[in-house]
Coordinates of C-alpha atoms and ligand atoms in Angstrom, one line a residue:
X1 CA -57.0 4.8 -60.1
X2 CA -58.7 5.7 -56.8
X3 CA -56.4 6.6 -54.0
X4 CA -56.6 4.5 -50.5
X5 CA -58.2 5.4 -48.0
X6 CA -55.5 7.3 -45.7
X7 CA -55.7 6.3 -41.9
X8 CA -53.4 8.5 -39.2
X9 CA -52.7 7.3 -35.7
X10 CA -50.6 9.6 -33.7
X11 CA -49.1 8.1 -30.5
X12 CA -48.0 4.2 -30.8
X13 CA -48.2 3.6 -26.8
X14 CA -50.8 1.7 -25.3
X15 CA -53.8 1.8 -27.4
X16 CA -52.2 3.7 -30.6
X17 CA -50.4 0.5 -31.2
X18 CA -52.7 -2.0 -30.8
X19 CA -54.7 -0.2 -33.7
X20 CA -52.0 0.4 -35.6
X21 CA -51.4 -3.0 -35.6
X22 CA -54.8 -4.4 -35.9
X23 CA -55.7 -2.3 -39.0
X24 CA -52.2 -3.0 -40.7
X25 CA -53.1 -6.9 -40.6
X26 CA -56.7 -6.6 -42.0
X27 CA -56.9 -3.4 -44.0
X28 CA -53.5 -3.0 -44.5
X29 CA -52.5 -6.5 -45.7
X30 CA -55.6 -6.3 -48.3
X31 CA -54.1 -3.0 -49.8
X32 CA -58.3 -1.7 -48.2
X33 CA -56.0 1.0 -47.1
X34 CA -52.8 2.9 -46.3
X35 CA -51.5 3.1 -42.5
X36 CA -49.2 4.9 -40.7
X37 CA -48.3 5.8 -37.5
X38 CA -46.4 8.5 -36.3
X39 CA -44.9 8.3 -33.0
X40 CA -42.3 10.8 -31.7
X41 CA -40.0 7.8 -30.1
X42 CA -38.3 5.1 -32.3
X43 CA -39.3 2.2 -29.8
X44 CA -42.3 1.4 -28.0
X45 CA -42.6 0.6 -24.3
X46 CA -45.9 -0.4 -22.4
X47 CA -46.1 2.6 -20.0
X48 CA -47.4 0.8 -17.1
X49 CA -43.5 -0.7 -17.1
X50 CA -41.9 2.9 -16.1
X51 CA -41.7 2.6 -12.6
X52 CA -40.2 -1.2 -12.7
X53 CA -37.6 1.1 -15.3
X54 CA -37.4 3.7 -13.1
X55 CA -36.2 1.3 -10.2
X56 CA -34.1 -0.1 -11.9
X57 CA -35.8 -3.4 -12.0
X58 CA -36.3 -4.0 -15.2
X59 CA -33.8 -3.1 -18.3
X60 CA -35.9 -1.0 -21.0
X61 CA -34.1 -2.7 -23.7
X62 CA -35.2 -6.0 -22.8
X63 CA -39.2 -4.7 -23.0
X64 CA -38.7 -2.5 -26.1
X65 CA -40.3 -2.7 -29.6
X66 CA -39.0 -1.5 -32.3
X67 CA -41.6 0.4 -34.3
X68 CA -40.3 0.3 -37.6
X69 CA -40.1 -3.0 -37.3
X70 CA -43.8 -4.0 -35.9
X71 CA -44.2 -1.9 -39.3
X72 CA -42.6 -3.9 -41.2
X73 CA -44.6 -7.2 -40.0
X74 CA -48.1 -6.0 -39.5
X75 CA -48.4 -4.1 -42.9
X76 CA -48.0 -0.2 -41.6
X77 CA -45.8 2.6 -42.3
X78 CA -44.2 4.1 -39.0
X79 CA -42.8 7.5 -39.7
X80 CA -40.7 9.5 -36.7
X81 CA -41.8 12.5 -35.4
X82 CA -43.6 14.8 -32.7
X83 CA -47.2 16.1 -34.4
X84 CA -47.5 20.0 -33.1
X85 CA -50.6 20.9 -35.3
X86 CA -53.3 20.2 -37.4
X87 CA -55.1 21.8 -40.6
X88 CA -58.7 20.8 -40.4
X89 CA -59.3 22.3 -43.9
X90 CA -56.6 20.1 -45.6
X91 CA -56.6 17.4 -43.7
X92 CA -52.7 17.3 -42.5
X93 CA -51.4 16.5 -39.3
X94 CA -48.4 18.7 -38.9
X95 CA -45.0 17.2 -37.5
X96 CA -41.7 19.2 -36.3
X97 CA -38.7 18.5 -37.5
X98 CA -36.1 15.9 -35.8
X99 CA -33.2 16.7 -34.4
X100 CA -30.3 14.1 -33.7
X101 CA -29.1 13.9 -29.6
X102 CA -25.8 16.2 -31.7
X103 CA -28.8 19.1 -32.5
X104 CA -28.4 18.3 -35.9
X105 CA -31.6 17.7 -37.8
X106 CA -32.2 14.4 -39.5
X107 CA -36.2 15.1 -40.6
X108 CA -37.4 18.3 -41.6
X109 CA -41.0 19.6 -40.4
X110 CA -43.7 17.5 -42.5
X111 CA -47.2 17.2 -43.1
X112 CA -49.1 14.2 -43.5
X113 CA -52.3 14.0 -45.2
X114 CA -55.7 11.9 -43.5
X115 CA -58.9 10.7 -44.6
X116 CA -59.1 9.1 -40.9
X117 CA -57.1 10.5 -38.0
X118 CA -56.8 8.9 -34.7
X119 CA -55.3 10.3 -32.0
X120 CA -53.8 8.7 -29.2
X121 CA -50.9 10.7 -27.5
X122 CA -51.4 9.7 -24.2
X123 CA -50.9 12.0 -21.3
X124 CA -48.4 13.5 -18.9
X125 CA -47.9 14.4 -15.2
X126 CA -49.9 17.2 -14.5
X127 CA -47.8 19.8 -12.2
X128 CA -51.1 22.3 -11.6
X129 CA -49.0 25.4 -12.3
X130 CA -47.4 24.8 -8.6
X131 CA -44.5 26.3 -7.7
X132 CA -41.2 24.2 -8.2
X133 CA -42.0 21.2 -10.2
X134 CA -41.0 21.3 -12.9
X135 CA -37.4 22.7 -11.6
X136 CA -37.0 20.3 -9.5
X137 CA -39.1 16.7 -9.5
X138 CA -38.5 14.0 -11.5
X139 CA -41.0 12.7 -13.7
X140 CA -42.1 9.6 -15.4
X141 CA -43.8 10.2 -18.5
X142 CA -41.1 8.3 -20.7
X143 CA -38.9 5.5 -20.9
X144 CA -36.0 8.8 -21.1
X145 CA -37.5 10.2 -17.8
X146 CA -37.5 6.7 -16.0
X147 CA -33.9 5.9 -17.0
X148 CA -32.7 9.1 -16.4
X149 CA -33.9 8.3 -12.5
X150 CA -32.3 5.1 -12.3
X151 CA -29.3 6.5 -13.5
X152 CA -29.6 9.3 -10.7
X153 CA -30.6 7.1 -7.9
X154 CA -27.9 4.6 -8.8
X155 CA -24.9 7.3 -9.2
X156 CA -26.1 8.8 -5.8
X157 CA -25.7 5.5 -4.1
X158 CA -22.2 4.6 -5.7
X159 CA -21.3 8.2 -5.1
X160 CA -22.5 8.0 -1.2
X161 CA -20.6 4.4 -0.5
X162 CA -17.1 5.2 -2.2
X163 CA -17.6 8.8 -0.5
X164 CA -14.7 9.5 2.2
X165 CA -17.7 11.1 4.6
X166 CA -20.0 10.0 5.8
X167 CA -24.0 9.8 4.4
X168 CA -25.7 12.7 5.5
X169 CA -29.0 12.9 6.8
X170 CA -31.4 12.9 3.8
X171 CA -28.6 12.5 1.0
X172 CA -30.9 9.5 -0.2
X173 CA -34.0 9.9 0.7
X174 CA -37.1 10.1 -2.0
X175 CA -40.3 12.0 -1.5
X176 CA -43.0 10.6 -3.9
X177 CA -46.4 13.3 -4.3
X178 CA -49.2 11.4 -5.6
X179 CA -50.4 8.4 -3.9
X180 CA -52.1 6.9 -6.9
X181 CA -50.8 3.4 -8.4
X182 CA -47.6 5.1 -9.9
X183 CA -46.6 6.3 -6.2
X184 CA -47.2 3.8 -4.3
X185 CA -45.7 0.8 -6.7
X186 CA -42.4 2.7 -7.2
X187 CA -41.6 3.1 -3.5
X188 CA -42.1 -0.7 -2.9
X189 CA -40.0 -1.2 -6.1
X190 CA -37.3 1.0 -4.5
X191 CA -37.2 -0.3 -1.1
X192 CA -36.2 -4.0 -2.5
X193 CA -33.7 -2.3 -5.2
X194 CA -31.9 -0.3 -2.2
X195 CA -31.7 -3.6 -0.4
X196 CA -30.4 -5.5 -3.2
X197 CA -27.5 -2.7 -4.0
X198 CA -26.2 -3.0 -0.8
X199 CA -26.2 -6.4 -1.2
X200 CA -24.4 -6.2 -4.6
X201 CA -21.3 -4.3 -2.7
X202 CA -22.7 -0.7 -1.8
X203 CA -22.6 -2.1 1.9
X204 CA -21.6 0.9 3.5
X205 CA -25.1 2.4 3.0
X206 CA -27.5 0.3 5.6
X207 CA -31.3 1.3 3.8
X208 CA -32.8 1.2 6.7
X209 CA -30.8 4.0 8.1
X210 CA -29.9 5.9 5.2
X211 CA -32.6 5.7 2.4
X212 CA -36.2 6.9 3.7
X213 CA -39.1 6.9 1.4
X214 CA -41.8 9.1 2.0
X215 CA -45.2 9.4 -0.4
X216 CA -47.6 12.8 0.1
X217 CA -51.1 12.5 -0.7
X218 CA -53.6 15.6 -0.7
X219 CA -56.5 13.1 0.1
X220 CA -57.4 11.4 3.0
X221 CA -56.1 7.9 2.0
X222 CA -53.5 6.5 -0.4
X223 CA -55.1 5.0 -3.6
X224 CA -57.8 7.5 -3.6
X225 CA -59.5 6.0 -7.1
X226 CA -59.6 2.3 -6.1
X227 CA -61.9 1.0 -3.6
X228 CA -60.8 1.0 0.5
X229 CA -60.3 -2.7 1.3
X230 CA -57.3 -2.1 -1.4
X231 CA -55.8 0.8 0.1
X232 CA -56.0 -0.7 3.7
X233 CA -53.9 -3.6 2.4
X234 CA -51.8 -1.2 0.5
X235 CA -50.7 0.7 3.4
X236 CA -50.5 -2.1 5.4
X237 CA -47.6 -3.6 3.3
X238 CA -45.8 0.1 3.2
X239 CA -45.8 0.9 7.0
X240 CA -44.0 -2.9 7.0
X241 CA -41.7 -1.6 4.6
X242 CA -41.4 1.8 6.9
X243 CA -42.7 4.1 4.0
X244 CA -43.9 7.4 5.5
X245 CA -47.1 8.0 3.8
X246 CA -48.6 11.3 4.7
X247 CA -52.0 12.0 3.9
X248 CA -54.4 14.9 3.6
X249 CA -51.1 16.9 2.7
X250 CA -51.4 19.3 -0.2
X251 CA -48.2 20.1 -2.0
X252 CA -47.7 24.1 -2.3
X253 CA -43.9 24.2 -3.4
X254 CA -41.3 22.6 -4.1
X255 CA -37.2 23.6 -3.1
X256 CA -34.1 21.9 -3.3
X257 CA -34.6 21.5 0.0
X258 CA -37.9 19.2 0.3
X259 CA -41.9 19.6 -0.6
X260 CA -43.5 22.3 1.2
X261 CA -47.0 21.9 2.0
X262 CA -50.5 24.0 3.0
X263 CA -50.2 22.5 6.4
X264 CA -46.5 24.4 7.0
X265 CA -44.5 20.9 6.8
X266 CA -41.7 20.4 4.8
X267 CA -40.4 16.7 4.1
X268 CA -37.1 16.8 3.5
X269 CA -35.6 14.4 0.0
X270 CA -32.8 14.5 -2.1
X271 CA -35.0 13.2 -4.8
X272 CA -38.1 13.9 -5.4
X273 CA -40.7 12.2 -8.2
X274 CA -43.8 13.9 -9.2
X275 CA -47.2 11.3 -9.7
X276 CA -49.8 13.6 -9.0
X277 CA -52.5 13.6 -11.7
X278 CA -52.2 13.6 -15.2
X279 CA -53.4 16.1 -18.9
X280 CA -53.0 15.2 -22.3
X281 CA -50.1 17.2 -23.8
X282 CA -50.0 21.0 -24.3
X283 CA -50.4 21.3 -27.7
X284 CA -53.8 19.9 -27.9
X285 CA -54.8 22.7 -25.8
X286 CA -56.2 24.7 -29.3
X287 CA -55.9 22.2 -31.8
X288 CA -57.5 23.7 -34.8
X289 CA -60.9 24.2 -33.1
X290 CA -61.6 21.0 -31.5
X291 CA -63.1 20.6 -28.1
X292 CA -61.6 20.2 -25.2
X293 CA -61.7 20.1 -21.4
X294 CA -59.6 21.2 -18.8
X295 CA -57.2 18.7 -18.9
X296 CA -56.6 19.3 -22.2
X297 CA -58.3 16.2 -23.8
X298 CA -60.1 15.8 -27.0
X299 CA -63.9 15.2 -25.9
X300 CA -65.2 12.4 -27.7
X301 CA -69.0 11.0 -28.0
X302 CA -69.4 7.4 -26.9
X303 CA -68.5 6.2 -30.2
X304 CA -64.7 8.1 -30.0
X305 CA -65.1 10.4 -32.4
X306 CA -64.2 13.9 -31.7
X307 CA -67.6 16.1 -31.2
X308 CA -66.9 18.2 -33.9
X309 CA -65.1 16.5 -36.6
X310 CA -66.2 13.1 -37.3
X311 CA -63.2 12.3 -39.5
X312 CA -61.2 12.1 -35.8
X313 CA -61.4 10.2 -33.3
X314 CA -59.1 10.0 -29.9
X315 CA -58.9 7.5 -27.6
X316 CA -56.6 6.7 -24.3
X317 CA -55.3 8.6 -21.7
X318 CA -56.1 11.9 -24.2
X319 CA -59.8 11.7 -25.1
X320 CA -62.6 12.7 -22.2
X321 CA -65.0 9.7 -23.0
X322 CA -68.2 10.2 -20.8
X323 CA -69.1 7.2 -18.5
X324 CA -72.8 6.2 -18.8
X325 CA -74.9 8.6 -17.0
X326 CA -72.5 8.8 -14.1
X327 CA -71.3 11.9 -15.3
X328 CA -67.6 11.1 -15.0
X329 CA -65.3 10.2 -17.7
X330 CA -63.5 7.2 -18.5
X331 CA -60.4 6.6 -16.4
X332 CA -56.3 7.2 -17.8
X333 CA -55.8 3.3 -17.9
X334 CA -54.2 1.1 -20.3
X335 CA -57.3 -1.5 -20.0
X336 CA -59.3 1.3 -21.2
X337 CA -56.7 2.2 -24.1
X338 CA -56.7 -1.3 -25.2
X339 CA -60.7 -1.5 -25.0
X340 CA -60.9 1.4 -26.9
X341 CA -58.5 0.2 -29.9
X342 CA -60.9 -2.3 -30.0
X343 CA -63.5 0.0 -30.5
X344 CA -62.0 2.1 -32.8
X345 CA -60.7 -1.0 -35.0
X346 CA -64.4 -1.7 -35.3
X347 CA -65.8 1.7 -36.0
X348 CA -63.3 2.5 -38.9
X349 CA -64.1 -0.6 -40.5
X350 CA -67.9 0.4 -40.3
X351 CA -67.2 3.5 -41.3
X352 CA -65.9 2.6 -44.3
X353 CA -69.2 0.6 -45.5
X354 CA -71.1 3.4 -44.7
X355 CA -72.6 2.0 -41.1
X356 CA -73.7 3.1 -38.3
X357 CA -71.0 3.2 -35.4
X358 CA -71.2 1.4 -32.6
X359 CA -70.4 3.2 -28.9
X360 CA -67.9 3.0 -26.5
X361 CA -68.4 1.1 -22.8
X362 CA -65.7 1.1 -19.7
X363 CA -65.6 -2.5 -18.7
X364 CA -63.3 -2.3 -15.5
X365 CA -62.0 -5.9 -14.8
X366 CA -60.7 -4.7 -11.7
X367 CA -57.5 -3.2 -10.2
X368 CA -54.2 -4.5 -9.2
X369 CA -50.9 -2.8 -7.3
X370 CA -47.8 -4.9 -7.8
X371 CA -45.8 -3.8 -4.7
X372 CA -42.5 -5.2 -5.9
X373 CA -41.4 -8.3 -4.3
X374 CA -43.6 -8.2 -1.4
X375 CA -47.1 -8.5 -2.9
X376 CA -50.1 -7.5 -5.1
X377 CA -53.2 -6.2 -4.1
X378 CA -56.5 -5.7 -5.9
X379 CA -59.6 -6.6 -7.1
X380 CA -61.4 -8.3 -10.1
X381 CA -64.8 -7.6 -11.5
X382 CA -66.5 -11.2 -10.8
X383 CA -69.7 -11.3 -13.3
X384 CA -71.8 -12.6 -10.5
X385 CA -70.1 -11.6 -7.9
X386 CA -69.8 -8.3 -8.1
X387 CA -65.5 -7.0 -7.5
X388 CA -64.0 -9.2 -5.2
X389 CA -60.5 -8.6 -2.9
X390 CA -57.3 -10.7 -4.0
X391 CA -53.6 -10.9 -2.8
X392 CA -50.4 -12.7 -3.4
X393 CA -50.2 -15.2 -5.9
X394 CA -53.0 -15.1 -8.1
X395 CA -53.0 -11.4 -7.7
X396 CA -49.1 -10.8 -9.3
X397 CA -50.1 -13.9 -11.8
X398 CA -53.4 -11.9 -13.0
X399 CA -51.1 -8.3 -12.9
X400 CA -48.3 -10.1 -15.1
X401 CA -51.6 -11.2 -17.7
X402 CA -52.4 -7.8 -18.5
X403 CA -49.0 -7.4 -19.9
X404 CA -48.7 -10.3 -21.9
X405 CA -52.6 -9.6 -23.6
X406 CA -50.7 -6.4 -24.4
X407 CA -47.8 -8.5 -26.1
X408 CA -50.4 -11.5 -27.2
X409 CA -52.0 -8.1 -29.5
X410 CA -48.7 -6.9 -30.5
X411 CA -46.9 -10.5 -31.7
X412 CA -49.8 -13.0 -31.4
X413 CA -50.0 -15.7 -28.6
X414 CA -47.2 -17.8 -29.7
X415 CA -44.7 -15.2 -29.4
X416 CA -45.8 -13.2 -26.5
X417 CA -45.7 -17.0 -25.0
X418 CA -42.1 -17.4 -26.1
X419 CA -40.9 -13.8 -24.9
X420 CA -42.1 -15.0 -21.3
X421 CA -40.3 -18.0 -21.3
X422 CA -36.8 -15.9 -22.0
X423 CA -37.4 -13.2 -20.1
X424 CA -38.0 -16.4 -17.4
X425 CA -34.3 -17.8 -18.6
X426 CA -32.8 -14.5 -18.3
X427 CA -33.9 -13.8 -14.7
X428 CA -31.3 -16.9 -13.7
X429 CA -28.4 -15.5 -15.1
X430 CA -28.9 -11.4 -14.9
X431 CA -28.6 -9.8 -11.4
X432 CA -32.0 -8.7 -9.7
X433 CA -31.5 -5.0 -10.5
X434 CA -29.5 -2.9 -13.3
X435 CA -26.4 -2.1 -11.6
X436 CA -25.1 0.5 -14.7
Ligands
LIG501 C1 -45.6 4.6 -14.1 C2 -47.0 4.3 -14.6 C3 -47.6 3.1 -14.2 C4 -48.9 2.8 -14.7 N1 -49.5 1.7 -14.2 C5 -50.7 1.3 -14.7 C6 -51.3 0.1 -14.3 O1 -50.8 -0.6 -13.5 N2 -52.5 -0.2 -14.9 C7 -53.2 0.6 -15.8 O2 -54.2 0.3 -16.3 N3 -52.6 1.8 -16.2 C8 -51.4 2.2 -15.7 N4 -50.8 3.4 -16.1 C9 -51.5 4.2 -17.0 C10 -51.3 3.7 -18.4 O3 -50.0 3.6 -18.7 C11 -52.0 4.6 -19.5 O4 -53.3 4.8 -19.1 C12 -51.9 4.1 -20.9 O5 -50.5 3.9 -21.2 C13 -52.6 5.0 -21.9 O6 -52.4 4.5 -23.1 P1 -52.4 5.5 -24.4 O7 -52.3 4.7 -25.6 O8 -53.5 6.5 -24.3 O9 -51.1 6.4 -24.2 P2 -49.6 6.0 -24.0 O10 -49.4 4.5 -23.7 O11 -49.0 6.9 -23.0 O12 -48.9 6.3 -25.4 C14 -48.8 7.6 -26.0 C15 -47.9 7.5 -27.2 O13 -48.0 8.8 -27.9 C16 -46.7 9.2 -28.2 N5 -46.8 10.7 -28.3 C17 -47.0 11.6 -27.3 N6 -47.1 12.8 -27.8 C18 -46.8 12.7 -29.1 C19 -46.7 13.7 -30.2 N7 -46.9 15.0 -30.0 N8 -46.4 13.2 -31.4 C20 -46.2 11.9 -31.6 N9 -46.3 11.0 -30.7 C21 -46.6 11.4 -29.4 C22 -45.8 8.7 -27.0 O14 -44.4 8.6 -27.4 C23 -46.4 7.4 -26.8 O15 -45.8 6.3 -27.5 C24 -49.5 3.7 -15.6 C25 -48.9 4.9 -16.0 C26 -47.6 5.2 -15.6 C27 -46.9 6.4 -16.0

């Protein structure tokens, strides 16, 4: 008996998934061939959530998947673990052992053989080697990271209103460095979540007074990668909300004390959140010969597979894809890790009946900012008409769509249909923010 063709994805987030998913229900299904996914977290959350988690205005347990379960239904194997090598010669992709949150260790290290590999790890903040970081800025890479801020924000307000003193100058304050989407949706978020903790009972602290939000941006503007009308809007709505954006400000250090920058300013915050930049993770940096950039991301031709193995391929936030001509690569979005699952799906299926592959294009529908409660800004790629500006409404109705394709490819239209419709009954009877 001939063995099955053995696929690997690595990374179940945004695009990894998707695939995962997608292959299980043709290929898989059929028996055409075996499919797992290795992911080093036991649930799945659709990154572009964290900050909404990191407010505190969502609960991550109402937005989680469970992978062993999607598994279970879409005819993959999911198997637990964080890869930290690879052996080109025999094919393996080498996972570390797991340890439980006691230190005890529940997997041992393991290898897993490939006749396909795919990776799709995603990526993390990048802190440029600068000084302080990592000691002292929060991060939001994972649903861990993003909880773990809520938790800290939250304590530091209950700790500040049943506090016998009274709330020092800066005790609450946030400084946010990166003015990308990340940075400037999670200060809007916060601003309407400090407002609504007062109202829930921590009315000694006024947020006006007490709780300034500043975000620092080393370029001249805020949203540097999206086009100006957006921006303009964008900072319109934070100087309402009295965010301090400072701009043209590059970060040198960070202290306890604040973030210290080239100009000789230092902005004073308790908290501080770093969402400046991004590189795929650290130990892709060598990984048994393959190429890669800077960042540390697997280069890819258009067609995803890696230039110098064409049993791999890498897509998302970790592969460098080239853009046309223009000499830049495809941007860290999850319509671009979605696209690209796509693509993939296809291209292992062609692969597989010996034809030719087919390549890779970035088709950017446009950009939206979800600036909590207040608004949305954006734009959408018109066929016609070339990208055109939209606000309010339609703009957070076209940002909540995004999600639920991401859902609709993960359950199927029916269910991602039905998830809304709770999620709508639940937001009558739970309070506006997670207040634990
Ligand atoms: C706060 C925030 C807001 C964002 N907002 C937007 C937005 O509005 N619009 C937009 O288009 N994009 C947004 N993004 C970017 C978007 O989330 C990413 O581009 C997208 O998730 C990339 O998808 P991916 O599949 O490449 O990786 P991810 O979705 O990051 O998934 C990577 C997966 O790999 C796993 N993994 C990582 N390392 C290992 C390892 N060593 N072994 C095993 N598993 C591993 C992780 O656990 C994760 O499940 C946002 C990102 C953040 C952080």
């Amino acid at each position: 008996m001939t063995e099955k063709h053995q696929i690997i994805i690595v990374g179940g987030g945004a695009g990894g998934l998707e695939l995962a998913t997608k292959l299980g229900h043709s290929m898989g299904k059929k028996g055409l061939a075996d499919i797992i996914l290795i992911d080093k977290s036991r649930t799945h959350i659709w990154k572009p959530l964290l900050h909404e988690v990191a407010a505190g205005t969502l609960d991550s347990s109402e937005d989680e998947l469970e992978y062993l379960a999607q598994a279970r239904w879409h005819h993959f194997r999911f198997r637990l673990g964080k890869m930290t090598g690879l052996d080109r010669d025999t094919q393996e992709v080498v996972v570390a052992p797991t340890y439980n949150a006691d230190g005890e260790m529940i997997i041992p290290e393991r290898r897993f053989r490939y006749d396909t590999l795919v990776m799709s790890v995603g990526s993390l903040s990048n802190d440029f080697g600068i000084k302080g970081v990592k000691e002292h800025c929060l991060f939001l890479d994972s649903t861990e990271q993003a909880e773990r801020f809520q938790q800290k924000m939250l304590d530091a307000m209950i700790r500040a209103h049943a506090g016998h003193k009274a709330i020092e100058k800066g005790q609450l304050d946030v400084a946010i460095v990166g003015a990308g989407a990340t940075g400037v949706e999670l200060a809007a978020q916060l601003h309407h979540v400090a407002r609504q903790l007062s109202a829930y009972g921590l009315d000694t602290i006024d947020p006006s007074e007490h709780i300034k939000l500043h975000i620092i941006e080393a370029g001249p503007r805020i949203l540097p990668a999206l086009p100006e009308r957006i921006s303009n809007s964008a900072l319109k709505v934070l100087s309402k909300l009295e965010v301090t954006v400072h701009v043209n400000e590059r970060v040198i250090e960070i202290t306890d004390e604040g973030i210290h920058t080239s100009s000789g300013q230092v902005i004073p915050a308790r908290f501080k959140v770093w969402a400046a930049g991004i590189k795929a993770p650290d130990f892709m940096q060598e990984l048994a010969g393959l190429e890669t950039n800077h960042i540390n991301q697997l280069v890819v031709h258009t067609n995803l597979q890696t230039t110098r193995d064409e049993r791999i391929f890498a897509m998302g936030d970790c592969a460098a894809c080239p853009m046309g001509d223009s000499g830049s690569n495809v941007p860290p979005r999850a319509q671009a890790a979605h696209q690209m699952a796509s693509l993939v799906y296809k291209n292992i299926k062609r692969k597989l009946k010996n034809r030719t592959l087919v390549n890779y294009h970035y088709k950017d529908y446009g950009s939206l900012i979800a600036m909590g409660r207040y608004s949305t800004v954006g734009n959408l790629m018109g066929n016609l008409t070339g990208p055109f500006f939209i606000s309010g409404f339609i703009a957070r109705f076209v940002y909540l769509s995004l999600y639920k394709m991401h859902q609709a490819a993960l359950y199927g239209w029916p269910r991602a249909i039905l998830i809304a419709f709770l999620h709508f009954l639940r937001k009558g009877i739970d309070p506006q923010v997670k207040l634990h």
